[in-house]
Amino acid sequence: MKTIKNILSLGLVALTFTACSDVADEITELTLGRVMSPLDIEARNVNETTANILWTASAGAVSYNIEVFADDSLTFAGTPEQTLSSATNSTSLSNLNYDTKYSVRVQAISEDGTRDSKFHGVYFKTSAKQFLKNPKPAEIADRSVTLKWEVEEGYDVSTIVIGNITHEITAEEKEAGEATVEGLEPETTYTAYLYYNGKQCGNRSFTTIADLAGAILVHEGDNLTTIIGEAEEDATLALYGGTYELNVNGETGKAGAVKIEKSITIKGIYPTDQPTIKGRFEINGGSFTLSQVILDGADNGTTDQAFNFKTADAIHKVFSVQNCTIQNFTKGLFYLNVTAIVEEMTFDNCIFANIECNGGDMFDSRKGYIGKFTLSNSTIYNSCKGRSMLRYDNSSDSFSGKAAPEILIESCTLDNVESEPAGTSNMNGIAYVRYGGNTGHKITIKNNLITNTVGGTFSKNTATATPEFSNNAYFNCNTGLFNNVEGASCAADTSGKNGEDPKYKDAENGDFTIGNEGVSKLKVGDPRWLPAQ
């Protein structure tokens, strides 16, 4: 008990001393052992030889010491390359070396010099020089590229690196300021890096052209219709830039249809100078690949679909359209109204514009079988406003023993599709699939951005299987796309994100670059429209 009493007595004494303290004795200033170190140090406006360094001012500091270390990553080892002083909370660095890692540390200096802060640092890298010139189309081949650079005294460029290829620059190439690098792959995007003394002094990106090995080269002015007709099985036609009209009617001067009766590949040579083909294709046999071209139906003599399958019982292993723009067709994109088999149909990295679907649906299979249908990384706009986007009718009785079809719609931007009132009788859905009934096919719809589809639904038919939905976003769309509506035949995408305007850059002119950061972070839609990260 004595111990407890003593403790209580000490507490009362302490309280007495506190209560009796004079107000003048209160602490009004806290003096630290040293000035606080500068915080929030940033490097801004960094280029080849200069940078701005900014930081939050330290209370009590009268100036700042700045030390600059080259080829350093916050180790601050050795002697600084530069030492500066600043009376404000910023400084400008100059005489830096290009393509170099720098560490900068800042110290706050007290008035009497006895309470200087500790150093606090930041790391950055200066920009590379840009001696390399952009390669011109004629300098880019299928397996090589010729690179040119500015020859500047004092910079003895030594090496070009492209992927896993290292090209040592010869004395003759140095003098000429150009070199040809071999060993590349066709239709591949590369970045070339130019080096001097271990530092980068230039980089340029380019895409190699179509594989020309064994290809038939087609120039503007050649008769593409005749060349297609005379080509052998499995031929590849490589088209230079220009305009090609198919099967022109001598009286009207309008483009018509060309028959495809064998396996054939038609591709543009230059990704930056895609050829334009006017006309249509009638598919009668074999596999068909169309790549890196513009297919334009605006001046056609007939209003049929871009691709029309015409031969019953034909077997097409592959039907592939890649890196193409297809526009201005009246009835739709393809029409499969015969009992033909397409094992795999792919539309990838394409733009589809102004496909009216007047009298037909867009992707339209009535009597055929498509084993795998893929629509990916593509944009569809101002199309099939009052019709179905994908129609796949039930012809399973004609193809006994064939596997259940698989339909994939992935990473696409759909704008102003199925935009007429929802009551339009022929507008049956974005994925109006009836093949084999709702257990006879599989539909996957993921990572898409669907906008201004005010009348659309996924399907109005009970035979359509419930799609597997994942990470889709909607704006200004029929609520039936993302809400389960009583009486609806096809389940809606209740997991989808709805409501945010993607703020397209210029949708009217076909530029769907996303301006809304919240939408772009979802990683939905055609990847070409995602802003650079």
Coordinates of C-alpha atoms in Angstrom, one line a residue, residues 14-488:
A14 CA 3.6 16.7 -11.2
L15 CA 0.1 18.0 -11.7
T16 CA 0.8 20.9 -9.3
F17 CA 3.9 21.9 -11.2
T18 CA 2.1 21.8 -14.5
A19 CA -0.8 23.9 -13.2
C20 CA 1.5 26.5 -11.7
S21 CA 3.7 27.0 -14.8
D22 CA 3.8 30.5 -16.2
V23 CA 2.2 30.9 -19.7
A24 CA 5.5 32.5 -20.8
D25 CA 7.3 29.2 -20.2
E26 CA 5.2 27.3 -22.9
I27 CA 7.2 25.8 -25.9
T28 CA 6.5 28.0 -28.9
E29 CA 9.3 26.8 -31.2
L30 CA 10.8 23.4 -32.0
T31 CA 14.5 23.4 -32.9
L32 CA 15.6 20.2 -34.6
G33 CA 19.1 18.8 -34.7
R34 CA 19.2 19.6 -38.5
V35 CA 17.1 21.0 -41.3
M36 CA 14.7 18.6 -42.9
S37 CA 15.9 16.9 -46.1
P38 CA 14.3 18.1 -49.4
L39 CA 11.3 15.9 -50.3
D40 CA 9.4 15.1 -53.5
I41 CA 12.4 15.5 -55.7
E42 CA 11.5 15.3 -59.4
A43 CA 13.3 15.4 -62.7
R44 CA 11.3 17.2 -65.4
N45 CA 11.8 18.2 -69.1
V46 CA 14.6 15.6 -69.5
N47 CA 16.1 15.6 -72.9
E48 CA 19.5 14.7 -74.4
T49 CA 21.6 17.2 -72.5
T50 CA 19.4 19.1 -70.0
A51 CA 17.0 18.4 -67.2
N52 CA 15.1 20.4 -64.5
I53 CA 15.2 19.3 -60.9
L54 CA 12.5 20.4 -58.5
W55 CA 11.8 19.6 -54.8
T56 CA 9.7 20.7 -51.9
A57 CA 11.4 23.5 -50.0
S58 CA 12.8 22.7 -46.5
A59 CA 11.8 24.9 -43.6
G60 CA 14.8 26.8 -42.3
A61 CA 16.9 26.2 -45.4
V62 CA 18.8 29.2 -46.9
S63 CA 20.1 27.4 -49.9
Y64 CA 20.7 23.9 -51.4
N65 CA 23.6 21.9 -52.5
I66 CA 23.1 19.7 -55.6
E67 CA 25.4 16.9 -56.7
V68 CA 25.1 15.1 -60.0
F69 CA 26.5 11.6 -60.6
A70 CA 26.7 10.1 -64.1
D71 CA 26.2 6.4 -64.9
D72 CA 24.7 5.9 -61.5
S73 CA 21.5 4.5 -60.1
L74 CA 21.1 6.1 -56.6
T75 CA 24.4 4.7 -55.3
F76 CA 26.2 8.1 -55.3
A77 CA 29.5 6.4 -55.4
G78 CA 32.7 8.3 -56.3
T79 CA 33.0 11.9 -57.2
P80 CA 30.0 13.8 -58.5
E81 CA 30.3 15.0 -62.2
Q82 CA 28.7 18.3 -61.3
T83 CA 28.2 20.2 -58.0
L84 CA 25.8 23.2 -57.9
S85 CA 24.2 25.5 -55.4
S86 CA 20.7 27.0 -55.6
A87 CA 18.9 29.6 -53.5
T88 CA 15.5 28.2 -54.5
N89 CA 13.9 24.8 -54.6
S90 CA 14.8 24.1 -58.2
T91 CA 17.7 24.0 -60.5
S92 CA 18.5 23.4 -64.2
L93 CA 21.1 20.9 -65.3
S94 CA 23.0 21.3 -68.5
N95 CA 26.0 19.7 -70.3
L96 CA 24.6 16.2 -69.6
N97 CA 25.4 13.3 -71.8
Y98 CA 22.7 11.6 -74.0
D99 CA 21.3 8.1 -73.2
T100 CA 22.9 8.2 -69.7
K101 CA 21.6 7.3 -66.3
Y102 CA 22.0 10.1 -63.7
S103 CA 21.5 10.3 -60.0
V104 CA 21.0 13.7 -58.4
R105 CA 20.9 14.4 -54.7
V106 CA 20.0 17.6 -52.9
Q107 CA 21.0 18.8 -49.4
A108 CA 19.3 21.7 -47.5
I109 CA 21.8 24.2 -46.0
S110 CA 21.0 25.9 -42.7
E111 CA 21.8 29.6 -42.0
D112 CA 24.8 28.9 -39.7
G113 CA 25.9 25.8 -41.6
T114 CA 25.8 23.6 -38.5
R115 CA 22.4 22.0 -39.1
D116 CA 22.6 21.0 -42.8
S117 CA 20.2 18.2 -43.8
K118 CA 21.1 14.8 -45.1
F119 CA 21.0 14.4 -48.9
H120 CA 17.9 13.1 -50.6
G121 CA 18.1 11.9 -54.3
V122 CA 16.3 11.2 -57.6
Y123 CA 17.2 9.1 -60.6
F124 CA 16.5 9.7 -64.3
K125 CA 17.9 8.9 -67.8
T126 CA 18.6 11.4 -70.6
S127 CA 17.1 10.9 -74.0
A128 CA 19.0 9.1 -76.8
K129 CA 20.2 11.1 -79.8
Q130 CA 18.2 10.7 -83.0
F131 CA 20.6 10.3 -85.9
L132 CA 18.5 7.6 -87.6
K133 CA 16.1 8.6 -90.3
N134 CA 12.7 7.0 -90.8
P135 CA 13.1 4.3 -93.5
K136 CA 11.0 4.9 -96.6
P137 CA 8.7 2.2 -98.0
A138 CA 11.2 1.4 -100.8
E139 CA 13.9 0.7 -98.1
I140 CA 11.8 -1.9 -96.3
A141 CA 11.8 -5.4 -97.7
D142 CA 10.3 -8.6 -96.5
R143 CA 13.5 -9.9 -94.9
S144 CA 15.7 -6.8 -94.7
V145 CA 15.8 -3.0 -94.1
T146 CA 18.1 -0.3 -95.3
L147 CA 18.7 2.3 -92.6
K148 CA 20.2 5.7 -93.1
W149 CA 21.5 8.2 -90.5
E150 CA 22.9 11.7 -90.2
V151 CA 26.7 11.5 -90.3
E152 CA 28.0 13.9 -87.6
E153 CA 31.7 14.5 -86.8
G154 CA 32.7 13.1 -83.4
Y155 CA 30.1 10.3 -83.4
D156 CA 31.6 7.2 -84.8
V157 CA 28.5 5.0 -84.9
S158 CA 29.4 1.3 -84.5
T159 CA 26.4 -1.0 -84.2
I160 CA 22.8 -1.5 -85.3
V161 CA 20.6 -3.8 -83.2
I162 CA 17.3 -5.1 -84.4
G163 CA 15.7 -7.7 -82.2
N164 CA 18.3 -10.4 -81.7
I165 CA 20.3 -9.3 -84.8
T166 CA 23.5 -7.2 -84.2
H167 CA 25.0 -5.6 -87.3
E168 CA 28.5 -4.2 -87.0
I169 CA 28.8 -1.1 -89.1
T170 CA 31.6 -1.2 -91.7
A171 CA 33.9 1.7 -92.5
E172 CA 32.2 2.0 -95.9
E173 CA 28.8 2.1 -94.3
K174 CA 29.9 4.7 -91.8
E175 CA 31.1 7.0 -94.6
A176 CA 27.9 6.5 -96.6
G177 CA 25.7 6.9 -93.5
E178 CA 23.6 3.8 -94.4
A179 CA 23.6 0.0 -93.9
T180 CA 21.3 -2.9 -94.9
V181 CA 20.4 -5.4 -92.2
E182 CA 19.4 -8.9 -93.3
G183 CA 17.7 -11.8 -91.5
L184 CA 14.3 -10.2 -90.6
E185 CA 10.9 -11.9 -90.8
P186 CA 8.2 -10.8 -93.2
E187 CA 5.2 -8.8 -91.9
T188 CA 6.8 -8.1 -88.5
T189 CA 7.2 -4.9 -86.6
Y190 CA 10.7 -4.1 -85.4
T191 CA 12.6 -1.3 -83.7
A192 CA 16.1 -0.6 -85.0
Y193 CA 18.6 1.0 -82.5
L194 CA 21.8 2.8 -83.6
Y195 CA 24.7 2.9 -81.1
Y196 CA 27.9 4.9 -80.6
N197 CA 30.3 4.1 -77.8
G198 CA 27.7 1.9 -76.1
K199 CA 25.1 4.6 -76.1
Q200 CA 22.0 4.8 -78.2
C201 CA 22.0 7.5 -80.8
G202 CA 18.8 6.7 -82.7
N203 CA 15.9 4.4 -82.9
R204 CA 13.1 3.9 -85.5
S205 CA 10.2 1.4 -85.8
F206 CA 9.1 -0.1 -89.0
T207 CA 7.1 -3.2 -90.3
T208 CA 8.6 -5.5 -92.9
I209 CA 6.5 -6.1 -95.9
A210 CA 4.6 -9.2 -97.1
D211 CA 6.6 -12.3 -97.8
L212 CA 7.6 -12.1 -101.4
A213 CA 9.2 -15.5 -101.6
G214 CA 7.4 -17.2 -104.5
A215 CA 4.8 -14.5 -104.7
I216 CA 3.4 -13.1 -107.9
L217 CA 4.1 -9.4 -107.8
V218 CA 1.1 -7.3 -109.0
H219 CA 1.5 -3.6 -110.0
E220 CA -1.1 -0.9 -110.4
G221 CA -2.4 -1.2 -114.0
D222 CA -2.1 -5.0 -114.1
N223 CA -5.4 -6.9 -114.6
L224 CA -6.0 -8.4 -111.2
T225 CA -9.0 -10.4 -112.4
T226 CA -6.9 -12.2 -115.1
I227 CA -4.0 -12.8 -112.7
I228 CA -6.4 -14.4 -110.1
G229 CA -7.9 -16.6 -112.8
E230 CA -4.5 -17.8 -114.1
A231 CA -2.9 -18.3 -110.7
E232 CA -2.1 -21.8 -109.6
E233 CA -3.3 -23.6 -106.5
D234 CA -1.9 -22.0 -103.2
A235 CA -0.6 -19.0 -105.1
T236 CA 0.2 -15.7 -103.3
L237 CA -0.4 -12.4 -105.0
A238 CA 1.5 -9.5 -103.6
L239 CA 0.0 -6.1 -104.5
Y240 CA 1.9 -2.8 -104.6
G241 CA -0.1 0.3 -103.7
G242 CA -2.7 1.6 -106.1
T243 CA -6.2 0.8 -107.2
Y244 CA -7.4 -2.5 -108.7
E245 CA -10.8 -3.0 -110.2
L246 CA -12.2 -6.5 -110.5
N247 CA -14.1 -7.8 -113.6
V248 CA -15.1 -4.3 -114.8
N249 CA -18.2 -4.2 -116.9
G250 CA -17.3 -2.7 -120.3
E251 CA -20.6 -0.8 -120.7
T252 CA -21.0 0.6 -117.2
G253 CA -17.3 0.8 -116.1
K254 CA -18.4 -0.6 -112.8
A255 CA -16.5 -3.2 -110.8
G256 CA -18.0 -6.7 -110.5
A257 CA -17.2 -10.0 -108.9
V258 CA -14.2 -12.3 -109.4
K259 CA -14.5 -16.1 -108.9
I260 CA -12.2 -17.8 -106.4
E261 CA -12.0 -21.5 -107.4
K262 CA -8.7 -22.5 -105.7
S263 CA -6.7 -21.8 -102.5
I264 CA -5.2 -18.3 -102.9
T265 CA -3.7 -15.5 -100.8
I266 CA -4.0 -11.9 -101.8
K267 CA -2.1 -9.4 -99.8
G268 CA -0.8 -5.8 -99.9
I269 CA 3.0 -5.4 -99.8
Y270 CA 3.3 -2.2 -97.8
P271 CA 1.4 -1.6 -94.6
T272 CA 1.6 2.1 -95.1
D273 CA 0.5 2.0 -98.7
Q274 CA -2.3 -0.5 -98.8
P275 CA -3.8 -1.3 -102.3
T276 CA -7.5 -0.6 -102.8
I277 CA -9.5 -3.3 -104.5
K278 CA -12.9 -2.4 -106.0
G279 CA -15.3 -5.3 -106.5
R280 CA -16.4 -8.5 -104.8
F281 CA -15.3 -12.1 -104.3
E282 CA -17.4 -15.2 -105.1
I283 CA -15.9 -18.1 -103.1
N284 CA -16.3 -21.4 -104.9
G285 CA -13.5 -23.6 -103.5
G286 CA -10.3 -23.8 -101.5
S287 CA -8.9 -21.6 -98.8
F288 CA -8.9 -17.9 -99.1
T289 CA -6.7 -15.2 -97.3
L290 CA -7.0 -11.5 -97.8
S291 CA -4.5 -9.3 -96.0
Q292 CA -3.4 -5.7 -95.8
V293 CA -5.8 -4.3 -98.4
I294 CA -8.7 -1.9 -98.6
L295 CA -11.8 -3.5 -100.1
D296 CA -14.2 -0.8 -101.2
G297 CA -17.7 -1.5 -102.6
A298 CA -18.7 2.1 -103.3
D299 CA -18.4 1.9 -107.1
N300 CA -19.5 -1.7 -107.6
G301 CA -21.9 -2.6 -110.4
T302 CA -24.0 -4.8 -108.0
T303 CA -25.0 -4.5 -104.4
D304 CA -24.1 -8.0 -103.2
Q305 CA -22.0 -8.8 -100.2
A306 CA -18.2 -8.5 -100.3
F307 CA -17.8 -12.3 -100.1
N308 CA -20.4 -14.7 -101.4
F309 CA -20.0 -18.4 -101.0
K310 CA -21.5 -20.0 -104.1
T311 CA -20.7 -23.7 -104.3
A312 CA -22.6 -26.3 -102.3
D313 CA -20.6 -29.1 -100.7
A314 CA -17.4 -27.2 -101.1
I315 CA -14.9 -27.5 -98.2
H316 CA -12.9 -24.4 -97.2
K317 CA -10.3 -25.1 -94.6
V318 CA -9.4 -21.5 -94.0
F319 CA -11.2 -18.2 -94.7
S320 CA -9.1 -15.4 -93.3
V321 CA -9.3 -11.6 -93.5
Q322 CA -6.5 -9.7 -91.7
N323 CA -5.3 -6.2 -91.4
C324 CA -7.9 -5.0 -93.9
T325 CA -10.4 -2.1 -94.2
I326 CA -13.7 -3.2 -95.8
Q327 CA -16.2 -0.5 -96.5
N328 CA -19.3 0.7 -98.4
F329 CA -21.1 -2.6 -99.1
T330 CA -24.8 -2.6 -99.4
K331 CA -26.1 -6.1 -98.5
G332 CA -23.5 -7.2 -95.9
L333 CA -20.0 -8.6 -95.5
F334 CA -20.4 -12.3 -96.3
Y335 CA -23.2 -14.6 -97.4
L336 CA -23.1 -18.4 -96.9
N337 CA -26.4 -19.6 -98.3
V338 CA -25.1 -23.0 -99.6
T339 CA -24.3 -26.3 -97.8
A340 CA -20.6 -25.5 -97.7
I341 CA -18.1 -26.1 -94.9
V342 CA -15.7 -23.5 -93.6
E343 CA -13.5 -25.1 -91.0
E344 CA -12.1 -21.8 -89.7
M345 CA -13.3 -18.2 -90.4
T346 CA -11.2 -15.3 -89.0
F347 CA -11.6 -11.6 -89.2
D348 CA -8.7 -10.0 -87.3
N349 CA -7.3 -6.4 -87.0
C350 CA -9.8 -5.1 -89.4
I351 CA -12.0 -2.0 -89.8
F352 CA -15.5 -2.4 -91.2
A353 CA -17.3 0.8 -92.1
N354 CA -20.7 1.6 -93.7
I355 CA -21.8 -2.0 -94.3
E356 CA -25.5 -1.2 -94.8
C357 CA -27.0 -4.7 -94.7
N358 CA -29.9 -3.7 -96.9
G359 CA -31.6 -7.1 -97.5
G360 CA -29.1 -9.2 -95.6
D361 CA -27.2 -9.5 -92.3
M362 CA -23.6 -8.6 -91.8
F363 CA -21.8 -11.9 -91.1
D364 CA -24.5 -14.1 -92.6
S365 CA -24.6 -17.9 -92.7
R366 CA -28.0 -19.4 -93.7
K367 CA -27.2 -22.9 -94.8
G368 CA -23.5 -23.4 -94.2
Y369 CA -21.2 -24.7 -91.4
I370 CA -18.5 -22.7 -89.8
G371 CA -16.4 -24.6 -87.3
K372 CA -14.7 -21.7 -85.6
F373 CA -15.8 -18.1 -86.2
T374 CA -13.4 -15.4 -84.8
L375 CA -13.9 -11.6 -84.9
S376 CA -11.1 -10.0 -83.0
N377 CA -9.1 -6.7 -82.6
S378 CA -11.5 -5.0 -85.0
T379 CA -13.8 -2.0 -85.4
I380 CA -17.3 -2.0 -86.8
Y381 CA -19.1 1.3 -87.2
N382 CA -22.1 2.7 -89.1
S383 CA -23.1 -0.8 -90.1
C384 CA -26.0 -3.2 -89.9
K385 CA -28.1 -0.5 -88.2
G386 CA -31.4 -2.4 -88.7
R387 CA -30.1 -6.0 -89.1
S388 CA -28.2 -8.7 -87.2
M389 CA -24.5 -8.4 -86.9
L390 CA -23.8 -12.1 -86.8
R391 CA -26.4 -14.5 -88.1
Y392 CA -25.8 -18.2 -88.0
D393 CA -28.9 -20.2 -88.8
N394 CA -29.4 -23.9 -87.9
S395 CA -28.3 -26.2 -90.7
S396 CA -27.0 -28.9 -88.4
D397 CA -29.1 -31.6 -90.1
S398 CA -26.9 -31.1 -93.2
F399 CA -23.6 -31.6 -91.4
S400 CA -24.1 -34.7 -89.2
G401 CA -21.1 -35.5 -87.1
K402 CA -19.5 -32.0 -87.3
A403 CA -18.3 -30.5 -84.0
A404 CA -20.4 -27.8 -82.3
P405 CA -19.4 -24.4 -83.7
E406 CA -17.4 -22.0 -81.5
I407 CA -18.0 -18.3 -81.9
L408 CA -15.5 -15.7 -80.4
I409 CA -16.0 -11.9 -80.4
E410 CA -13.0 -10.4 -78.7
S411 CA -11.4 -7.0 -78.3
C412 CA -13.7 -5.2 -80.8
T413 CA -15.1 -1.7 -80.9
L414 CA -18.7 -1.6 -82.1
D415 CA -20.3 1.8 -82.7
N416 CA -23.6 2.7 -84.2
V417 CA -24.4 -1.0 -84.8
E418 CA -28.0 -2.1 -84.5
S419 CA -28.9 1.5 -83.8
E420 CA -32.5 1.5 -85.1
P421 CA -35.4 1.0 -82.7
A422 CA -35.4 -2.4 -80.9
G423 CA -38.6 -3.4 -82.6
T424 CA -37.1 -3.7 -86.0
S425 CA -38.2 -7.2 -87.2
N426 CA -34.9 -8.3 -88.9
M427 CA -32.6 -7.0 -86.1
N428 CA -32.2 -10.2 -84.2
G429 CA -28.9 -9.6 -82.4
I430 CA -25.2 -9.1 -82.3
A431 CA -24.8 -12.9 -81.9
Y432 CA -28.0 -14.3 -83.4
V433 CA -26.8 -18.0 -83.5
R434 CA -29.2 -20.9 -83.8
Y435 CA -27.0 -23.7 -85.1
G436 CA -27.7 -26.9 -83.3
G437 CA -29.9 -25.2 -80.7
N438 CA -28.7 -23.6 -77.5
T439 CA -26.6 -26.6 -76.6
G440 CA -25.2 -27.1 -80.1
H441 CA -22.7 -24.1 -80.1
K442 CA -20.5 -22.0 -77.8
I443 CA -20.3 -18.2 -77.8
T444 CA -17.6 -16.2 -76.1
I445 CA -17.8 -12.4 -75.9
K446 CA -15.0 -10.6 -74.1
N447 CA -13.1 -7.3 -73.9
N448 CA -15.4 -5.4 -76.2
L449 CA -16.5 -1.8 -76.2
I450 CA -20.0 -1.4 -77.5
T451 CA -21.4 2.1 -78.0
N452 CA -24.5 3.8 -79.5
T453 CA -26.2 0.5 -80.1
V454 CA -29.5 1.8 -78.9
G455 CA -31.7 -1.0 -80.5
G456 CA -29.4 -3.9 -80.1
T457 CA -29.5 -7.1 -78.2
F458 CA -27.4 -10.2 -78.2
S459 CA -30.2 -12.4 -79.6
K460 CA -33.9 -12.5 -79.8
N461 CA -34.0 -16.3 -80.3
T462 CA -34.3 -19.0 -77.6
A463 CA -32.0 -21.2 -79.7
T464 CA -29.0 -19.0 -78.9
A465 CA -26.8 -20.3 -76.2
T466 CA -26.1 -18.0 -73.3
P467 CA -22.7 -16.4 -74.2
E468 CA -19.7 -16.4 -71.8
F469 CA -19.3 -12.7 -71.1
S470 CA -16.1 -11.1 -69.7
N471 CA -14.9 -7.5 -69.4
N472 CA -17.2 -5.7 -71.8
A473 CA -18.1 -2.1 -71.6
Y474 CA -21.2 -0.2 -72.9
F475 CA -22.3 3.4 -73.5
N476 CA -25.6 4.6 -74.9
C477 CA -26.8 1.1 -75.6
N478 CA -30.1 -0.8 -75.3
T479 CA -30.4 -1.9 -71.7
G480 CA -31.2 -5.4 -73.0
L481 CA -27.5 -5.8 -73.7
F482 CA -26.5 -5.6 -70.1
N483 CA -29.7 -6.1 -68.0
N484 CA -31.7 -9.2 -67.9
V485 CA -35.1 -8.1 -69.4
E486 CA -38.2 -10.1 -68.7
G487 CA -39.2 -12.1 -71.7
A488 CA -35.8 -11.7 -73.4

